[in-house]
Tab-separated table of C-alpha atoms and ligand atoms in Angstrom:
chain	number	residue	atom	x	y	z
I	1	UNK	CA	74.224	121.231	121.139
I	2	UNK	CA	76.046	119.188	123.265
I	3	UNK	CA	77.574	120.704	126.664
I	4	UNK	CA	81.168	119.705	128.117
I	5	UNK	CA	79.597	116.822	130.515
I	6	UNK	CA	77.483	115.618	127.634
I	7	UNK	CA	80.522	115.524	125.390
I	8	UNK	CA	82.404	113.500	128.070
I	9	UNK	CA	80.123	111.190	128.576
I	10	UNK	CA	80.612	110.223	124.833
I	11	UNK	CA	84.617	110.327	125.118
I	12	UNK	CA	84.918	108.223	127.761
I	13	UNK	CA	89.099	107.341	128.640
I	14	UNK	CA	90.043	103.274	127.555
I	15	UNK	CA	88.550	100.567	129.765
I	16	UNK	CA	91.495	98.922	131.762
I	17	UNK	CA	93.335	95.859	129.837
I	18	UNK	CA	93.721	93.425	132.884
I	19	UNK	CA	95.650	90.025	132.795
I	20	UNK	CA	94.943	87.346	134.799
I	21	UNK	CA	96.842	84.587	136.395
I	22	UNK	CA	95.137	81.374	137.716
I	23	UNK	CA	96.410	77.519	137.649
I	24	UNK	CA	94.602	76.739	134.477
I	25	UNK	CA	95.765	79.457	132.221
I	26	UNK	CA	99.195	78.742	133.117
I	27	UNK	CA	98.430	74.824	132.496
I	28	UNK	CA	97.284	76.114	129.166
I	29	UNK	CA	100.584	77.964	128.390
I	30	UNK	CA	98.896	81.156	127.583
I	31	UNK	CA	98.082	84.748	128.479
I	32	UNK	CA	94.941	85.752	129.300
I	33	UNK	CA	93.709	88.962	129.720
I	34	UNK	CA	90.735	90.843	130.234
I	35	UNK	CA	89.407	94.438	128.341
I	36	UNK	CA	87.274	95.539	131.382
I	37	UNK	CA	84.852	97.305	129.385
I	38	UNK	CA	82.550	96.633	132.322
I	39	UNK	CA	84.497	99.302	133.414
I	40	UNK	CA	83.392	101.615	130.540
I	41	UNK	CA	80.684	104.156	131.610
I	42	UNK	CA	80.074	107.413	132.536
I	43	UNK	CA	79.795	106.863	136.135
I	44	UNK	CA	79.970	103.815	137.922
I	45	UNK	CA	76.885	101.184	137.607
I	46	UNK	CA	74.778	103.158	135.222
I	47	UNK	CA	73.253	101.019	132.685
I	48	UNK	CA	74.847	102.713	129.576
I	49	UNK	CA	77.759	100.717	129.786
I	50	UNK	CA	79.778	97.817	128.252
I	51	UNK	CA	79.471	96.793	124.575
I	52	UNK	CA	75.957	99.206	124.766
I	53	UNK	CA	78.153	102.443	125.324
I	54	UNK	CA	80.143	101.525	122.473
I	55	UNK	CA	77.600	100.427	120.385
I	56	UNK	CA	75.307	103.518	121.007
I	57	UNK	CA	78.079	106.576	120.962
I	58	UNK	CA	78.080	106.874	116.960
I	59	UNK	CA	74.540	106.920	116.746
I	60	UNK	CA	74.097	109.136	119.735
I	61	UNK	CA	76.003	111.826	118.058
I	62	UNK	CA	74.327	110.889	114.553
I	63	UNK	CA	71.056	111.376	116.051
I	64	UNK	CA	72.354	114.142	117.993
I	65	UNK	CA	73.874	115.798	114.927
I	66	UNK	CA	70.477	115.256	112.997
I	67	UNK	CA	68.305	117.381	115.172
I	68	UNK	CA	66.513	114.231	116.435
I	69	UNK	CA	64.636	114.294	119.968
I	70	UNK	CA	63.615	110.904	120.317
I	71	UNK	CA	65.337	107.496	120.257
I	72	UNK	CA	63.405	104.497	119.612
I	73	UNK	CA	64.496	100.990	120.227
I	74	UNK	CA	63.036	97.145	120.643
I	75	UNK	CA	63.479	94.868	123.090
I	76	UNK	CA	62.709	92.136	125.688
I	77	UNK	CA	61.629	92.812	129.221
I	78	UNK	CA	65.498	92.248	130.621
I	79	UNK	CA	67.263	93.718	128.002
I	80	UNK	CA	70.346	95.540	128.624
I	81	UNK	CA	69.898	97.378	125.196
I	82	UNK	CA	66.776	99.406	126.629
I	83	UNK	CA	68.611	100.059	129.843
I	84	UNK	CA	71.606	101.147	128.047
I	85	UNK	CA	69.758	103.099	125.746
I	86	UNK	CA	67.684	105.022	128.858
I	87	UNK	CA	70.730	105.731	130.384
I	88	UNK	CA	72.277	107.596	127.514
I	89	UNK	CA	69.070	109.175	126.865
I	90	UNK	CA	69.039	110.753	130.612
I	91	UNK	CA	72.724	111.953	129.958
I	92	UNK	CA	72.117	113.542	126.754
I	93	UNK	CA	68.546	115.160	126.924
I	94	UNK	CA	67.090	112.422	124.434
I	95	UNK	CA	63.017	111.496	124.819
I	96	UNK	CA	63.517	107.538	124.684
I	97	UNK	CA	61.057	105.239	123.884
I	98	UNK	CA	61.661	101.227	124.205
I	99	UNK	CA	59.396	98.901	122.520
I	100	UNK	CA	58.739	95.718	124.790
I	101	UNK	CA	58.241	91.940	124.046
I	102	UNK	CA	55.314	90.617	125.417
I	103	UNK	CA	53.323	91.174	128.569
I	104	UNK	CA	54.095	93.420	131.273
I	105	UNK	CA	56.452	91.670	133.818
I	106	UNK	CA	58.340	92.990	137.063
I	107	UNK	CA	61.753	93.530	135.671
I	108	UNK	CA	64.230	95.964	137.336
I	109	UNK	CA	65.860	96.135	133.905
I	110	UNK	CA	62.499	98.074	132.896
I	111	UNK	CA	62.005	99.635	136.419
I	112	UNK	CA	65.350	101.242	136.121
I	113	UNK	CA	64.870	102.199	131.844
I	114	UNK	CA	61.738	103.915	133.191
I	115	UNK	CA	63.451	105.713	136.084
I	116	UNK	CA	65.536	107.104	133.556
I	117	UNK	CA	62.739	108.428	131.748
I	118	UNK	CA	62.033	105.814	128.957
I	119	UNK	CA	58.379	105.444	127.786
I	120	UNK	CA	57.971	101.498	127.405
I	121	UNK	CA	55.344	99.758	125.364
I	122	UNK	CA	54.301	96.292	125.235
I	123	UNK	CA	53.417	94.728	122.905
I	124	UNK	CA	52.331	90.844	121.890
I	125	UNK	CA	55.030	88.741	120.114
I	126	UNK	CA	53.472	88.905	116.599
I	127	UNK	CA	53.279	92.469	116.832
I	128	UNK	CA	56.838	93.185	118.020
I	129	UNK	CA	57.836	91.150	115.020
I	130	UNK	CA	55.654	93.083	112.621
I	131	UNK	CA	56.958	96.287	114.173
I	132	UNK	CA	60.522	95.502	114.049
I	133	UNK	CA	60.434	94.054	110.447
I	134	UNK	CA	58.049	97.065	108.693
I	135	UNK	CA	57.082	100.890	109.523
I	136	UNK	CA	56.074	102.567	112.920
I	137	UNK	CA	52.462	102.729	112.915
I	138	UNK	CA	51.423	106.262	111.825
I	139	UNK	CA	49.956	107.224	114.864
I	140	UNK	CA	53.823	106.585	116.311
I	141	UNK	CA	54.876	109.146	113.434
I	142	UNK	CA	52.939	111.866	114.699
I	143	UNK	CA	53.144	111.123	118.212
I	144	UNK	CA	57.581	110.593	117.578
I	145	UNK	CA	58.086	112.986	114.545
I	146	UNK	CA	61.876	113.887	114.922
I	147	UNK	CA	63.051	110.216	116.148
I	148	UNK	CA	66.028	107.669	115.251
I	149	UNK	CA	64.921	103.898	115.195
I	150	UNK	CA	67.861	101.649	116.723
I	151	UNK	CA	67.453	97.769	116.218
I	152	UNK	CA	66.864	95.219	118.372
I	153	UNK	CA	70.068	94.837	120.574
I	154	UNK	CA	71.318	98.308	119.037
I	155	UNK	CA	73.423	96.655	115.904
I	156	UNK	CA	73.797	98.601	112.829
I	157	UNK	CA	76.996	99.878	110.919
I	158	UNK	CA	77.346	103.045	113.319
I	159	UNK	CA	77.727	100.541	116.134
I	160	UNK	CA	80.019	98.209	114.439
I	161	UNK	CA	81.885	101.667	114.275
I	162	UNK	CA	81.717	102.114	117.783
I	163	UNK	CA	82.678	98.597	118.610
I	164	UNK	CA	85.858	98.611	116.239
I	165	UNK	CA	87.511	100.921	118.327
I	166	UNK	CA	88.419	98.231	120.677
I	167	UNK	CA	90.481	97.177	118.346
I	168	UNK	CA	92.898	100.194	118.551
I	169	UNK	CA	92.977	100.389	122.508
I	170	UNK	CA	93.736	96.715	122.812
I	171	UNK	CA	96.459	97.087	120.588
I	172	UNK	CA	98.074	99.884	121.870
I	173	UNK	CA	97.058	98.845	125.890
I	174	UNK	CA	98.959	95.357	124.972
I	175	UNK	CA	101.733	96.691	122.396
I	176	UNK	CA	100.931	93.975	120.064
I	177	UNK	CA	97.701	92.192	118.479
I	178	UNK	CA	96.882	89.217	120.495
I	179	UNK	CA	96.626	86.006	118.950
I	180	UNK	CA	92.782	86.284	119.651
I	181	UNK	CA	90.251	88.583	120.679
I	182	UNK	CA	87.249	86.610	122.328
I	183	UNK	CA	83.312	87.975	122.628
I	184	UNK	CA	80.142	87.183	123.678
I	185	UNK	CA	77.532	87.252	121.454
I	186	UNK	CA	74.032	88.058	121.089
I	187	UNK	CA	73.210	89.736	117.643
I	188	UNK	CA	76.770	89.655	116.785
I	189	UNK	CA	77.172	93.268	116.308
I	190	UNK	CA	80.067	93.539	118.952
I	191	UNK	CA	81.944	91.191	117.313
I	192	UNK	CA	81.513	92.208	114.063
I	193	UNK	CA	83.145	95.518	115.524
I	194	UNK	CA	85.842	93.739	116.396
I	195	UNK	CA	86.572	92.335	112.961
I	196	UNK	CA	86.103	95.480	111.562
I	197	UNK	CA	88.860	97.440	113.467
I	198	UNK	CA	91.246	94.632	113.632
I	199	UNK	CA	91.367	94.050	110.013
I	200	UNK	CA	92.600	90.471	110.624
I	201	UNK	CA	95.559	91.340	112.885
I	202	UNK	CA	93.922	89.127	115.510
I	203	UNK	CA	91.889	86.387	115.023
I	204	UNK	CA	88.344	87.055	116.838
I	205	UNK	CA	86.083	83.930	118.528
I	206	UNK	CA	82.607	84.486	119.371
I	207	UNK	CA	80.779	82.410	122.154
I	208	UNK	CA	76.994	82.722	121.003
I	209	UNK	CA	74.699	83.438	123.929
I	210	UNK	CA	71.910	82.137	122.540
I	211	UNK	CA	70.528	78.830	120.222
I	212	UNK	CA	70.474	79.477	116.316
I	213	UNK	CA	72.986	79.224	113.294
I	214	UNK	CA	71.758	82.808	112.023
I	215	UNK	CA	74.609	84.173	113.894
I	216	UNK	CA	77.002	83.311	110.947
I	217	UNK	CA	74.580	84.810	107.899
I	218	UNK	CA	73.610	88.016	110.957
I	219	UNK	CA	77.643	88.777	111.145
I	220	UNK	CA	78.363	88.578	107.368
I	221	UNK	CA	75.770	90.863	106.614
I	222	UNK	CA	76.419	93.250	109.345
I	223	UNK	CA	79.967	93.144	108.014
I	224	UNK	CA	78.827	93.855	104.426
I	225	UNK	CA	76.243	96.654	105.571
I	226	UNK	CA	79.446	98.306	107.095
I	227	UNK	CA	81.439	97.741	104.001
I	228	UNK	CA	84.142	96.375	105.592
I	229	UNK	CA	87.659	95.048	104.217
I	230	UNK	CA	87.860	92.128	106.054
I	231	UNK	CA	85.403	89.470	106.287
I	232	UNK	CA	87.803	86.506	107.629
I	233	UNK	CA	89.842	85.442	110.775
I	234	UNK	CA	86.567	85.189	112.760
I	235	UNK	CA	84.801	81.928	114.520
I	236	UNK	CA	81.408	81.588	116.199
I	237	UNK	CA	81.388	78.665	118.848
I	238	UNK	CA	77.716	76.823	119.530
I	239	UNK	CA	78.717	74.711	122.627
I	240	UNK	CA	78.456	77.267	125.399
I	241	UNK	CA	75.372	78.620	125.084
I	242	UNK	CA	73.655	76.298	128.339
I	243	UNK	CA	70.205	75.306	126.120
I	244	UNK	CA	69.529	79.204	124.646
I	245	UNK	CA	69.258	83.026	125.724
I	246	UNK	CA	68.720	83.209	129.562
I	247	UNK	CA	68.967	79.140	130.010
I	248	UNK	CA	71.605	78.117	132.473
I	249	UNK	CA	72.923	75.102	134.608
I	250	UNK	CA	74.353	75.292	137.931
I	251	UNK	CA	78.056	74.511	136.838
I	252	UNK	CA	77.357	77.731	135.122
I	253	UNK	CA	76.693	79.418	138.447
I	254	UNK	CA	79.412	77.750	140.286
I	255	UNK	CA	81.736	78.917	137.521
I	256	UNK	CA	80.947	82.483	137.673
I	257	UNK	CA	81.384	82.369	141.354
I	258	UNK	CA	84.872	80.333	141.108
I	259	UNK	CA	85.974	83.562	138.847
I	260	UNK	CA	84.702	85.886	140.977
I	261	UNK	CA	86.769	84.808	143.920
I	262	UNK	CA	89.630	84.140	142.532
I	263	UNK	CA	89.597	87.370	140.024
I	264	UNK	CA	87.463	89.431	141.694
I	265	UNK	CA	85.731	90.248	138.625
I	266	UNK	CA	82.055	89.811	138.341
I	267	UNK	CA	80.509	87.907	135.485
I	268	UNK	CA	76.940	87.365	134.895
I	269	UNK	CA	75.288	84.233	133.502
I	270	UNK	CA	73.598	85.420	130.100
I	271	UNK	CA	76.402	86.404	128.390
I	272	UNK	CA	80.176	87.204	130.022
I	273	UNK	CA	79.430	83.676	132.161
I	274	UNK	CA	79.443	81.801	129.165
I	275	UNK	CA	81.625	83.335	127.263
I	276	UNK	CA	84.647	83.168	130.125
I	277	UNK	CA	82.984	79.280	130.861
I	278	UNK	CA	83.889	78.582	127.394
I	279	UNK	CA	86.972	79.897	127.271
I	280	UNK	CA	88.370	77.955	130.501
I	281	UNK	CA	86.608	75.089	128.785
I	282	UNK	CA	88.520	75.381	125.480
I	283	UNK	CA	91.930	76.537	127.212
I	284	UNK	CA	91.364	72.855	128.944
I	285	UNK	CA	90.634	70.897	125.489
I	286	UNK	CA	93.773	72.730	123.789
I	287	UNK	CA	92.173	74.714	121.643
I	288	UNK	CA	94.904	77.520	122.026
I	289	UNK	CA	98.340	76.666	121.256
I	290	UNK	CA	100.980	77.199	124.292
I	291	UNK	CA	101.969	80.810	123.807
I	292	UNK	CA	98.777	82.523	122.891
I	293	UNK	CA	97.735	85.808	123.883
I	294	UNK	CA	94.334	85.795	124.351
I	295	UNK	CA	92.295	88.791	125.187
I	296	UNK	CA	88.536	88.398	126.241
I	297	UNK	CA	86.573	91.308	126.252
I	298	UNK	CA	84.107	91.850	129.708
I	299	UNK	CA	81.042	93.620	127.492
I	300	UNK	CA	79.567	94.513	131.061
I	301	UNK	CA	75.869	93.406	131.538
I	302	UNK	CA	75.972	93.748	135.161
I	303	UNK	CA	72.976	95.622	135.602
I	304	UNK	CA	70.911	92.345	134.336
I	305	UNK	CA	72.133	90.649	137.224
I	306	UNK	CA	69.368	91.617	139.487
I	307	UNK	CA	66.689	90.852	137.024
I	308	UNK	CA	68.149	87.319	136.560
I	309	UNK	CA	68.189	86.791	140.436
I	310	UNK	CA	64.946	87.554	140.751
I	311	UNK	CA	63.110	85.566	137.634
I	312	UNK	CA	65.282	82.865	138.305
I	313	UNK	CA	65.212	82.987	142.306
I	314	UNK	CA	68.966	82.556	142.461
I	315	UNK	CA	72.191	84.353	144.033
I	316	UNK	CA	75.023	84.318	141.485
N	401	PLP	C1	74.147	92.883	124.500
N	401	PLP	C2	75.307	92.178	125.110
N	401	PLP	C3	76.121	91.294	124.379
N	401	PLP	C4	75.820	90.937	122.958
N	401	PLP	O1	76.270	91.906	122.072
N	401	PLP	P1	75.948	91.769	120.509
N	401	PLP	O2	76.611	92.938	119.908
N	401	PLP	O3	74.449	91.816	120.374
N	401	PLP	O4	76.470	90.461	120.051
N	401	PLP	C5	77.214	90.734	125.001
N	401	PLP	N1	77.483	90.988	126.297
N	401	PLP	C6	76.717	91.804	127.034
N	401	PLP	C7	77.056	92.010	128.456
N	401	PLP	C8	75.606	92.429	126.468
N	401	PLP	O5	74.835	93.235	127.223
């Protein structure tokens, strides 16, 4: 059984809908805002945040609801999906267990997932492949027996669920649906969400993180896994994603710093950089037509922002 905190922690009030007013959005002839879901968490800086508390709450209280112990998820060495996934684990009295890409590394990402209690394992490329595409060793059965497997980056039809909720708030925050509802993405589940709950009353863009065309075939299926009405009115854009996951330029950097004086709202470089880079890059080409509402959503990922400084020996 949950207890009141617990249940609070999963019921979290909406993230604030913030517009923003700069020289190049009003060249543009449209209104931007921005659904501070970097806001969204139950207290300020922990790691279960973002598009990872929304993603996670439906299959916290599944798991909860199933008498499961122990969540089990896969990862990289920086990724805010283990973090996350610590986090709510520490919250809700869940053993969690985060399966690691390749060799140890320093990573606060991990140092903080392990603070808050999560049992890593690495293991080599080939076998984090093997793992995430077939069965838990047996051993892992006996040693887990009363856990919930997540995927990698925490994307399945309970977080789609999660994720389409935005949908709702933004409509109601605004009054209307906005012309478009703009995302980063990484697997794709977040936006997915997004198509899900807004049923095409918005048209949804995603700025891919990371290199690859499976983002198109990834969404569709999530979408079909979900059994969802609408499977149209949604857009992936290739062009901002710097070279691939984690790959960056300086004009990226400078970027993120321009917003963060002028909006005082942080970004970071692997995914809300890029996606708010692309936008003010788009806005600039005319991609929007004068009068637009346009709301992009800040999936938090702050806590990566440390790790990134120090692989990368930068200051965003
Ligand atoms: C994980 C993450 C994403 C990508 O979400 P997907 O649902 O995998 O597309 C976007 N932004 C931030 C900050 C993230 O941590």
């Amino acid at each position: 059984m949950l207890n009141d905190l617990q249940r609070e922690t999963l019921t979290l009030p909406p993230s604030p809908l913030q517009e923003i007013f700069d020289e190049r959005v009003t060249e543009a002839g449209l209104r931007l805002l921005v659904k501070r879901d970097d806001l969204l968490a139950p207290a300020p800086g922990d790691p279960w945040c973002g598009n990872k508390w929304r993603k996670l709450k439906y299959n916290l209280l599944h798991a909860q609801e199933q008498g499961f112990d122990t969540l089990i998820s896969f990862g990289g060495a920086h990724s805010n999906h283990l973090a996350a996934l610590a986090g709510a684990g520490r919250w809700l009295g869940f053993r969690t267990v985060g399966i690691v890409r390749g060799e140890p590394i320093a990573s606060p990402t991990l140092e903080r997932a392990e603070a808050d209690g999560m049992e890593l394992h690495f293991v080599s490329r080939r076998e984090f492949s093997r793992l995430l595409s077939e069965e838990l060793p047996r051993a892992w059965e006996v040693k887990y027996p009363r856990h919930y497997l997540l995927p990698m980056g925490g994307s399945n039809s309970l977080a789609l669920s999660g994720c389409a909720e935005l949908a709702g708030e933004i409509i109601n925050q605004l009054g209307d649906a906005p012309t478009t509802v703009a995302v980063s993405c990484g697997t794709g589940g977040t936006l997915a969400g997004l198509v899900l709950g807004l049923r095409g009353r918005s048209r949804v863009l995603g700025v891919a993180a990371l290199k690859g065309d499976f983002l198109d075939r990834e969404v569709q299926h999530l979408l079909q896994a979900a059994e969802a009405e609408e499977h149209e009115g949604w857009e992936i854009i290739n062009d901002y994603h710097f070279g691939g996951f984690a790959k960056y330029s300086p004009e990226l950097l400078d970027f993120i710093r321009w917003f963060q004086d002028r909006h005082a709202i942080q970004l970071e470089p692997l995914y809300t950089g890029k996606l708010f880079f692309g936008l003010y890059d788009l806005m600039a080409k005319g991609y929007f037509a004068p009068g637009h509402t346009v709301v992009a959503v800040h999936t938090g990922g702050l806590q990566g922002l440390a790790g990134f400084e120090t692989r990368f020996q930068v200051k965003v």
